[in-house]
CSV table of C-alpha atoms in Angstrom, one decimal:
chain,number,residue,atom,x,y,z
A,1,ALA,CA,83.5,99.5,-90.1
A,2,GLN,CA,82.8,96.1,-91.6
A,3,SER,CA,80.6,93.3,-90.4
A,4,VAL,CA,79.7,89.8,-91.4
A,5,THR,CA,76.4,88.0,-90.7
A,6,GLN,CA,76.0,84.2,-90.9
A,7,LEU,CA,72.3,83.7,-90.6
A,8,ASP,CA,72.4,80.0,-89.8
A,9,SER,CA,74.2,78.7,-86.7
A,10,GLN,CA,73.6,75.0,-87.7
A,11,VAL,CA,72.7,73.4,-91.0
A,12,PRO,CA,71.8,69.6,-91.0
A,13,VAL,CA,71.8,68.0,-94.4
A,14,PHE,CA,71.6,64.5,-95.7
A,15,GLU,CA,74.6,63.0,-97.5
A,16,GLU,CA,74.7,63.7,-101.3
A,17,ALA,CA,72.2,66.5,-100.9
A,18,PRO,CA,73.0,70.1,-101.9
A,19,VAL,CA,73.8,72.7,-99.3
A,20,GLU,CA,74.0,76.5,-99.1
A,21,LEU,CA,75.6,78.3,-96.2
A,22,ARG,CA,74.7,82.0,-96.2
A,23,CYS,CA,76.9,84.9,-95.6
A,24,ASN,CA,76.1,88.6,-95.8
A,25,TYR,CA,78.6,91.4,-95.2
A,26,SER,CA,78.5,95.1,-94.6
A,27,SER,CA,81.2,97.6,-95.7
A,28,SER,CA,81.5,101.1,-97.1
A,29,VAL,CA,84.5,100.2,-99.2
A,30,SER,CA,85.6,97.4,-101.5
A,31,VAL,CA,86.0,94.1,-99.8
A,32,TYR,CA,87.8,90.8,-100.0
A,33,LEU,CA,85.9,87.8,-98.9
A,34,PHE,CA,86.8,84.4,-97.5
A,35,TRP,CA,85.4,81.1,-96.2
A,36,TYR,CA,87.4,79.3,-93.6
A,37,VAL,CA,86.6,75.8,-92.4
A,38,GLN,CA,87.3,74.2,-89.1
A,39,TYR,CA,87.1,70.4,-89.0
A,40,PRO,CA,86.4,68.7,-85.7
A,41,ASN,CA,89.4,69.0,-83.4
A,42,GLN,CA,91.4,70.8,-86.0
A,43,GLY,CA,92.5,74.4,-86.6
A,44,LEU,CA,90.9,76.9,-89.1
A,45,GLN,CA,92.0,76.7,-92.6
A,46,LEU,CA,91.2,78.7,-95.7
A,47,LEU,CA,88.6,77.1,-98.0
A,48,LEU,CA,88.3,79.7,-100.7
A,49,LYS,CA,88.7,83.5,-101.2
A,50,TYR,CA,87.5,86.3,-103.5
A,51,LEU,CA,90.0,89.1,-104.1
A,52,SER,CA,89.2,90.2,-107.6
A,53,GLY,CA,88.2,88.9,-111.1
A,54,SER,CA,85.6,86.2,-111.5
A,55,THR,CA,82.9,86.5,-108.9
A,56,LEU,CA,82.6,82.7,-108.7
A,57,VAL,CA,85.4,81.0,-106.8
A,58,GLU,CA,85.9,77.4,-106.2
A,59,SER,CA,87.7,75.2,-103.7
A,60,ILE,CA,89.5,72.0,-104.4
A,61,ASN,CA,86.9,69.8,-102.6
A,62,GLY,CA,83.9,71.0,-104.6
A,63,PHE,CA,82.6,74.0,-102.7
A,64,GLU,CA,82.0,77.3,-104.5
A,65,ALA,CA,81.0,80.8,-103.5
A,66,GLU,CA,79.8,83.7,-105.5
A,67,PHE,CA,80.5,87.3,-104.7
A,68,ASN,CA,77.3,89.3,-105.2
A,69,LYS,CA,78.0,93.0,-104.7
A,70,SER,CA,74.4,94.2,-105.1
A,71,GLN,CA,73.2,91.8,-102.5
A,72,THR,CA,76.3,92.1,-100.3
A,73,SER,CA,76.5,88.3,-100.1
A,74,PHE,CA,79.1,85.5,-100.4
A,75,HIS,CA,77.1,82.3,-100.0
A,76,LEU,CA,78.9,79.0,-100.0
A,77,ARG,CA,77.4,76.1,-101.9
A,78,LYS,CA,78.1,72.5,-102.7
A,79,PRO,CA,75.9,70.4,-105.0
A,80,SER,CA,76.5,67.1,-103.2
A,81,VAL,CA,77.9,66.9,-99.6
A,82,HIS,CA,79.9,64.1,-98.1
A,83,ILE,CA,80.2,63.0,-94.6
A,84,SER,CA,83.7,64.4,-94.5
A,85,ASP,CA,82.3,67.9,-95.1
A,86,THR,CA,81.0,67.9,-91.5
A,87,ALA,CA,82.7,71.0,-90.0
A,88,GLU,CA,82.2,74.6,-88.9
A,89,TYR,CA,82.4,77.2,-91.7
A,90,PHE,CA,83.3,80.8,-91.1
A,91,CYS,CA,82.8,83.6,-93.5
A,92,ALA,CA,85.2,86.5,-93.2
A,93,VAL,CA,85.7,89.9,-94.8
A,94,THR,CA,88.5,92.4,-95.0
A,95,THR,CA,89.1,95.6,-97.0
A,96,SER,CA,91.7,96.3,-99.7
A,97,GLY,CA,94.6,98.5,-99.0
A,98,GLY,CA,96.3,99.4,-95.8
A,99,TYR,CA,95.9,97.3,-92.7
A,100,GLN,CA,93.7,94.3,-93.5
A,101,LYS,CA,91.7,93.7,-90.3
A,102,VAL,CA,89.7,90.6,-90.9
A,103,THR,CA,86.2,90.3,-89.4
A,104,PHE,CA,84.8,86.8,-89.0
A,105,GLY,CA,81.2,85.7,-88.8
A,106,THR,CA,79.9,83.6,-85.9
A,107,GLY,CA,80.2,80.4,-87.9
A,108,THR,CA,77.8,77.8,-89.3
A,109,LYS,CA,78.0,74.2,-88.2
A,110,LEU,CA,77.4,71.9,-91.1
A,111,GLN,CA,76.2,68.4,-90.0
A,112,VAL,CA,76.1,65.9,-92.8
A,113,ILE,CA,73.7,63.0,-92.0
A,114,PRO,CA,74.4,59.6,-93.4
B,1,GLY,CA,108.0,73.9,-88.4
B,2,ALA,CA,105.9,74.5,-91.4
B,3,GLY,CA,102.8,75.8,-89.7
B,4,VAL,CA,101.8,78.1,-86.9
B,5,SER,CA,102.3,76.6,-83.5
B,6,GLN,CA,100.9,77.5,-80.2
B,7,SER,CA,101.7,76.4,-76.6
B,8,PRO,CA,100.4,75.2,-74.4
B,9,SER,CA,97.6,73.3,-76.1
B,10,ASN,CA,95.6,73.3,-72.9
B,11,LYS,CA,95.8,75.4,-69.8
B,12,VAL,CA,93.8,75.1,-66.7
B,13,THR,CA,94.3,77.8,-64.2
B,14,GLU,CA,92.7,79.1,-61.0
B,15,LYS,CA,90.8,82.4,-61.0
B,16,GLY,CA,93.1,85.2,-60.2
B,17,LYS,CA,96.3,83.6,-61.6
B,18,ASP,CA,98.2,85.0,-64.6
B,19,VAL,CA,98.7,83.0,-67.7
B,20,GLU,CA,101.0,83.3,-70.8
B,21,LEU,CA,100.1,81.9,-74.1
B,22,ARG,CA,102.7,81.6,-76.8
B,23,CYS,CA,102.5,81.7,-80.6
B,24,ASP,CA,105.2,80.8,-83.1
B,25,PRO,CA,104.1,82.1,-86.6
B,26,ILE,CA,105.3,80.7,-89.9
B,27,SER,CA,108.9,81.8,-90.5
B,28,GLY,CA,108.9,85.0,-92.5
B,29,HIS,CA,105.3,86.0,-91.9
B,30,THR,CA,105.2,89.6,-91.0
B,31,ALA,CA,101.7,90.0,-89.6
B,32,LEU,CA,100.4,88.2,-86.6
B,33,TYR,CA,96.8,88.1,-85.1
B,34,TRP,CA,95.3,86.9,-81.9
B,35,TYR,CA,91.7,85.8,-81.7
B,36,ARG,CA,89.5,84.4,-79.0
B,37,GLN,CA,86.9,81.7,-79.9
B,38,SER,CA,84.2,81.2,-77.4
B,39,LEU,CA,81.3,78.7,-77.7
B,40,GLY,CA,78.7,80.1,-80.0
B,41,GLN,CA,80.6,83.4,-80.4
B,42,GLY,CA,82.7,82.9,-83.5
B,43,LEU,CA,86.1,84.5,-83.6
B,44,GLU,CA,86.7,87.6,-81.6
B,45,PHE,CA,89.6,89.7,-82.8
B,46,LEU,CA,92.0,90.7,-80.0
B,47,ILE,CA,95.2,92.3,-81.4
B,48,TYR,CA,97.2,92.6,-84.6
B,49,PHE,CA,101.0,92.9,-85.0
B,50,GLN,CA,102.9,94.1,-88.0
B,51,GLY,CA,106.5,93.2,-87.2
B,52,ASN,CA,107.0,94.0,-83.5
B,53,SER,CA,104.5,96.8,-83.3
B,54,ALA,CA,100.8,96.5,-82.6
B,55,PRO,CA,98.9,99.1,-84.6
B,56,ASP,CA,95.5,97.6,-83.6
B,57,LYS,CA,94.9,96.6,-80.0
B,58,SER,CA,91.2,97.5,-80.2
B,59,GLY,CA,90.0,94.0,-79.5
B,60,LEU,CA,91.7,93.5,-76.1
B,61,PRO,CA,88.7,93.2,-73.7
B,62,SER,CA,90.4,94.8,-70.7
B,63,ASP,CA,93.7,96.0,-69.3
B,64,ARG,CA,94.2,92.6,-67.9
B,65,PHE,CA,95.1,91.5,-71.4
B,66,SER,CA,98.4,92.4,-73.1
B,67,ALA,CA,100.6,91.0,-75.8
B,68,GLU,CA,104.0,91.5,-77.2
B,69,ARG,CA,106.0,90.2,-80.2
B,70,THR,CA,109.8,90.0,-80.3
B,71,GLY,CA,112.2,89.7,-83.2
B,72,GLY,CA,109.3,89.9,-85.6
B,73,SER,CA,108.5,86.3,-84.7
B,74,VAL,CA,107.2,84.8,-81.4
B,75,SER,CA,104.3,86.5,-79.7
B,76,THR,CA,103.0,86.1,-76.2
B,77,LEU,CA,99.5,86.9,-75.0
B,78,THR,CA,99.4,87.5,-71.2
B,79,ILE,CA,96.2,87.5,-69.2
B,80,GLN,CA,96.5,88.8,-65.7
B,81,ARG,CA,94.2,88.0,-62.8
B,82,THR,CA,92.2,85.6,-64.9
B,83,GLN,CA,88.5,85.4,-64.6
B,84,GLN,CA,86.1,82.6,-65.5
B,85,GLU,CA,84.8,84.6,-68.5
B,86,ASP,CA,88.3,84.4,-70.0
B,87,SER,CA,87.8,80.7,-70.6
B,88,ALA,CA,88.0,80.2,-74.3
B,89,VAL,CA,90.2,78.9,-77.1
B,90,TYR,CA,92.8,81.5,-78.0
B,91,LEU,CA,93.9,81.3,-81.6
B,92,CYS,CA,96.9,82.8,-83.3
B,93,ALA,CA,97.2,83.4,-87.1
B,94,SER,CA,100.0,84.8,-89.3
B,95,THR,CA,100.2,86.1,-92.8
B,96,SER,CA,102.9,86.8,-95.3
B,97,ALA,CA,103.5,90.1,-97.1
B,98,GLY,CA,102.3,91.1,-100.5
B,99,THR,CA,99.2,89.4,-101.9
B,100,GLY,CA,99.6,86.6,-99.3
B,101,ARG,CA,98.7,89.0,-96.6
B,102,TYR,CA,95.0,88.3,-97.2
B,103,GLU,CA,95.3,84.6,-96.2
B,104,GLN,CA,95.6,83.8,-92.6
B,105,TYR,CA,97.3,80.6,-91.4
B,106,PHE,CA,95.9,79.6,-88.0
B,107,GLY,CA,97.6,77.7,-85.2
B,108,PRO,CA,95.8,74.9,-83.4
B,109,GLY,CA,94.9,77.1,-80.5
B,110,THR,CA,95.3,77.1,-76.7
B,111,ARG,CA,92.2,76.0,-74.7
B,112,LEU,CA,92.1,78.1,-71.5
B,113,THR,CA,90.0,77.0,-68.7
B,114,VAL,CA,89.7,79.2,-65.6
B,115,THR,CA,88.3,77.4,-62.6
């Protein structure tokens, strides 16, 4: 069985400050990892994903996440946040091969303060 | 349309009534998922379809919940004898085959309120 833990339910941060949203996972097999974002009054959309290759993955809007197998983590970071980054962020995990059931974390609400 | 659509967008029903929620996945997407999103609970997996079959129904919370998919396309989630604890946003997602199966495309959701 796989699981995802997002330790912070809410993260307030001032505009232009850096932010890190934490995600830890548990799985007995190889995993694929994702961050999804849900902007206010919008549906979930994929932000970035790690399937294989480079452990550092980036999104088009400046977020990045690093797959750390030894620490079973996939933390999301941005060096300078913007008001428009205010949203809820969900970490998700699935396993390779066969049926890819995706397990989501409980989400972290990022509130960017002007 | 280009994305996943769900209907209705909002549904208010009285306790004890049955409701049907509809999901239209992206054309050609073979896999379809239903989730429930409650306040502070994240996304709760309900059921997964591959084509018209449902190999994983493990997330359905009770036998009041059922779902079907026809023609490898539209899916309907039915909740019988609704209870107040069923109030939530119900989300549908679909994925394509091959390497695209790892990326889920979500619909806007149906907000269900049981009074």
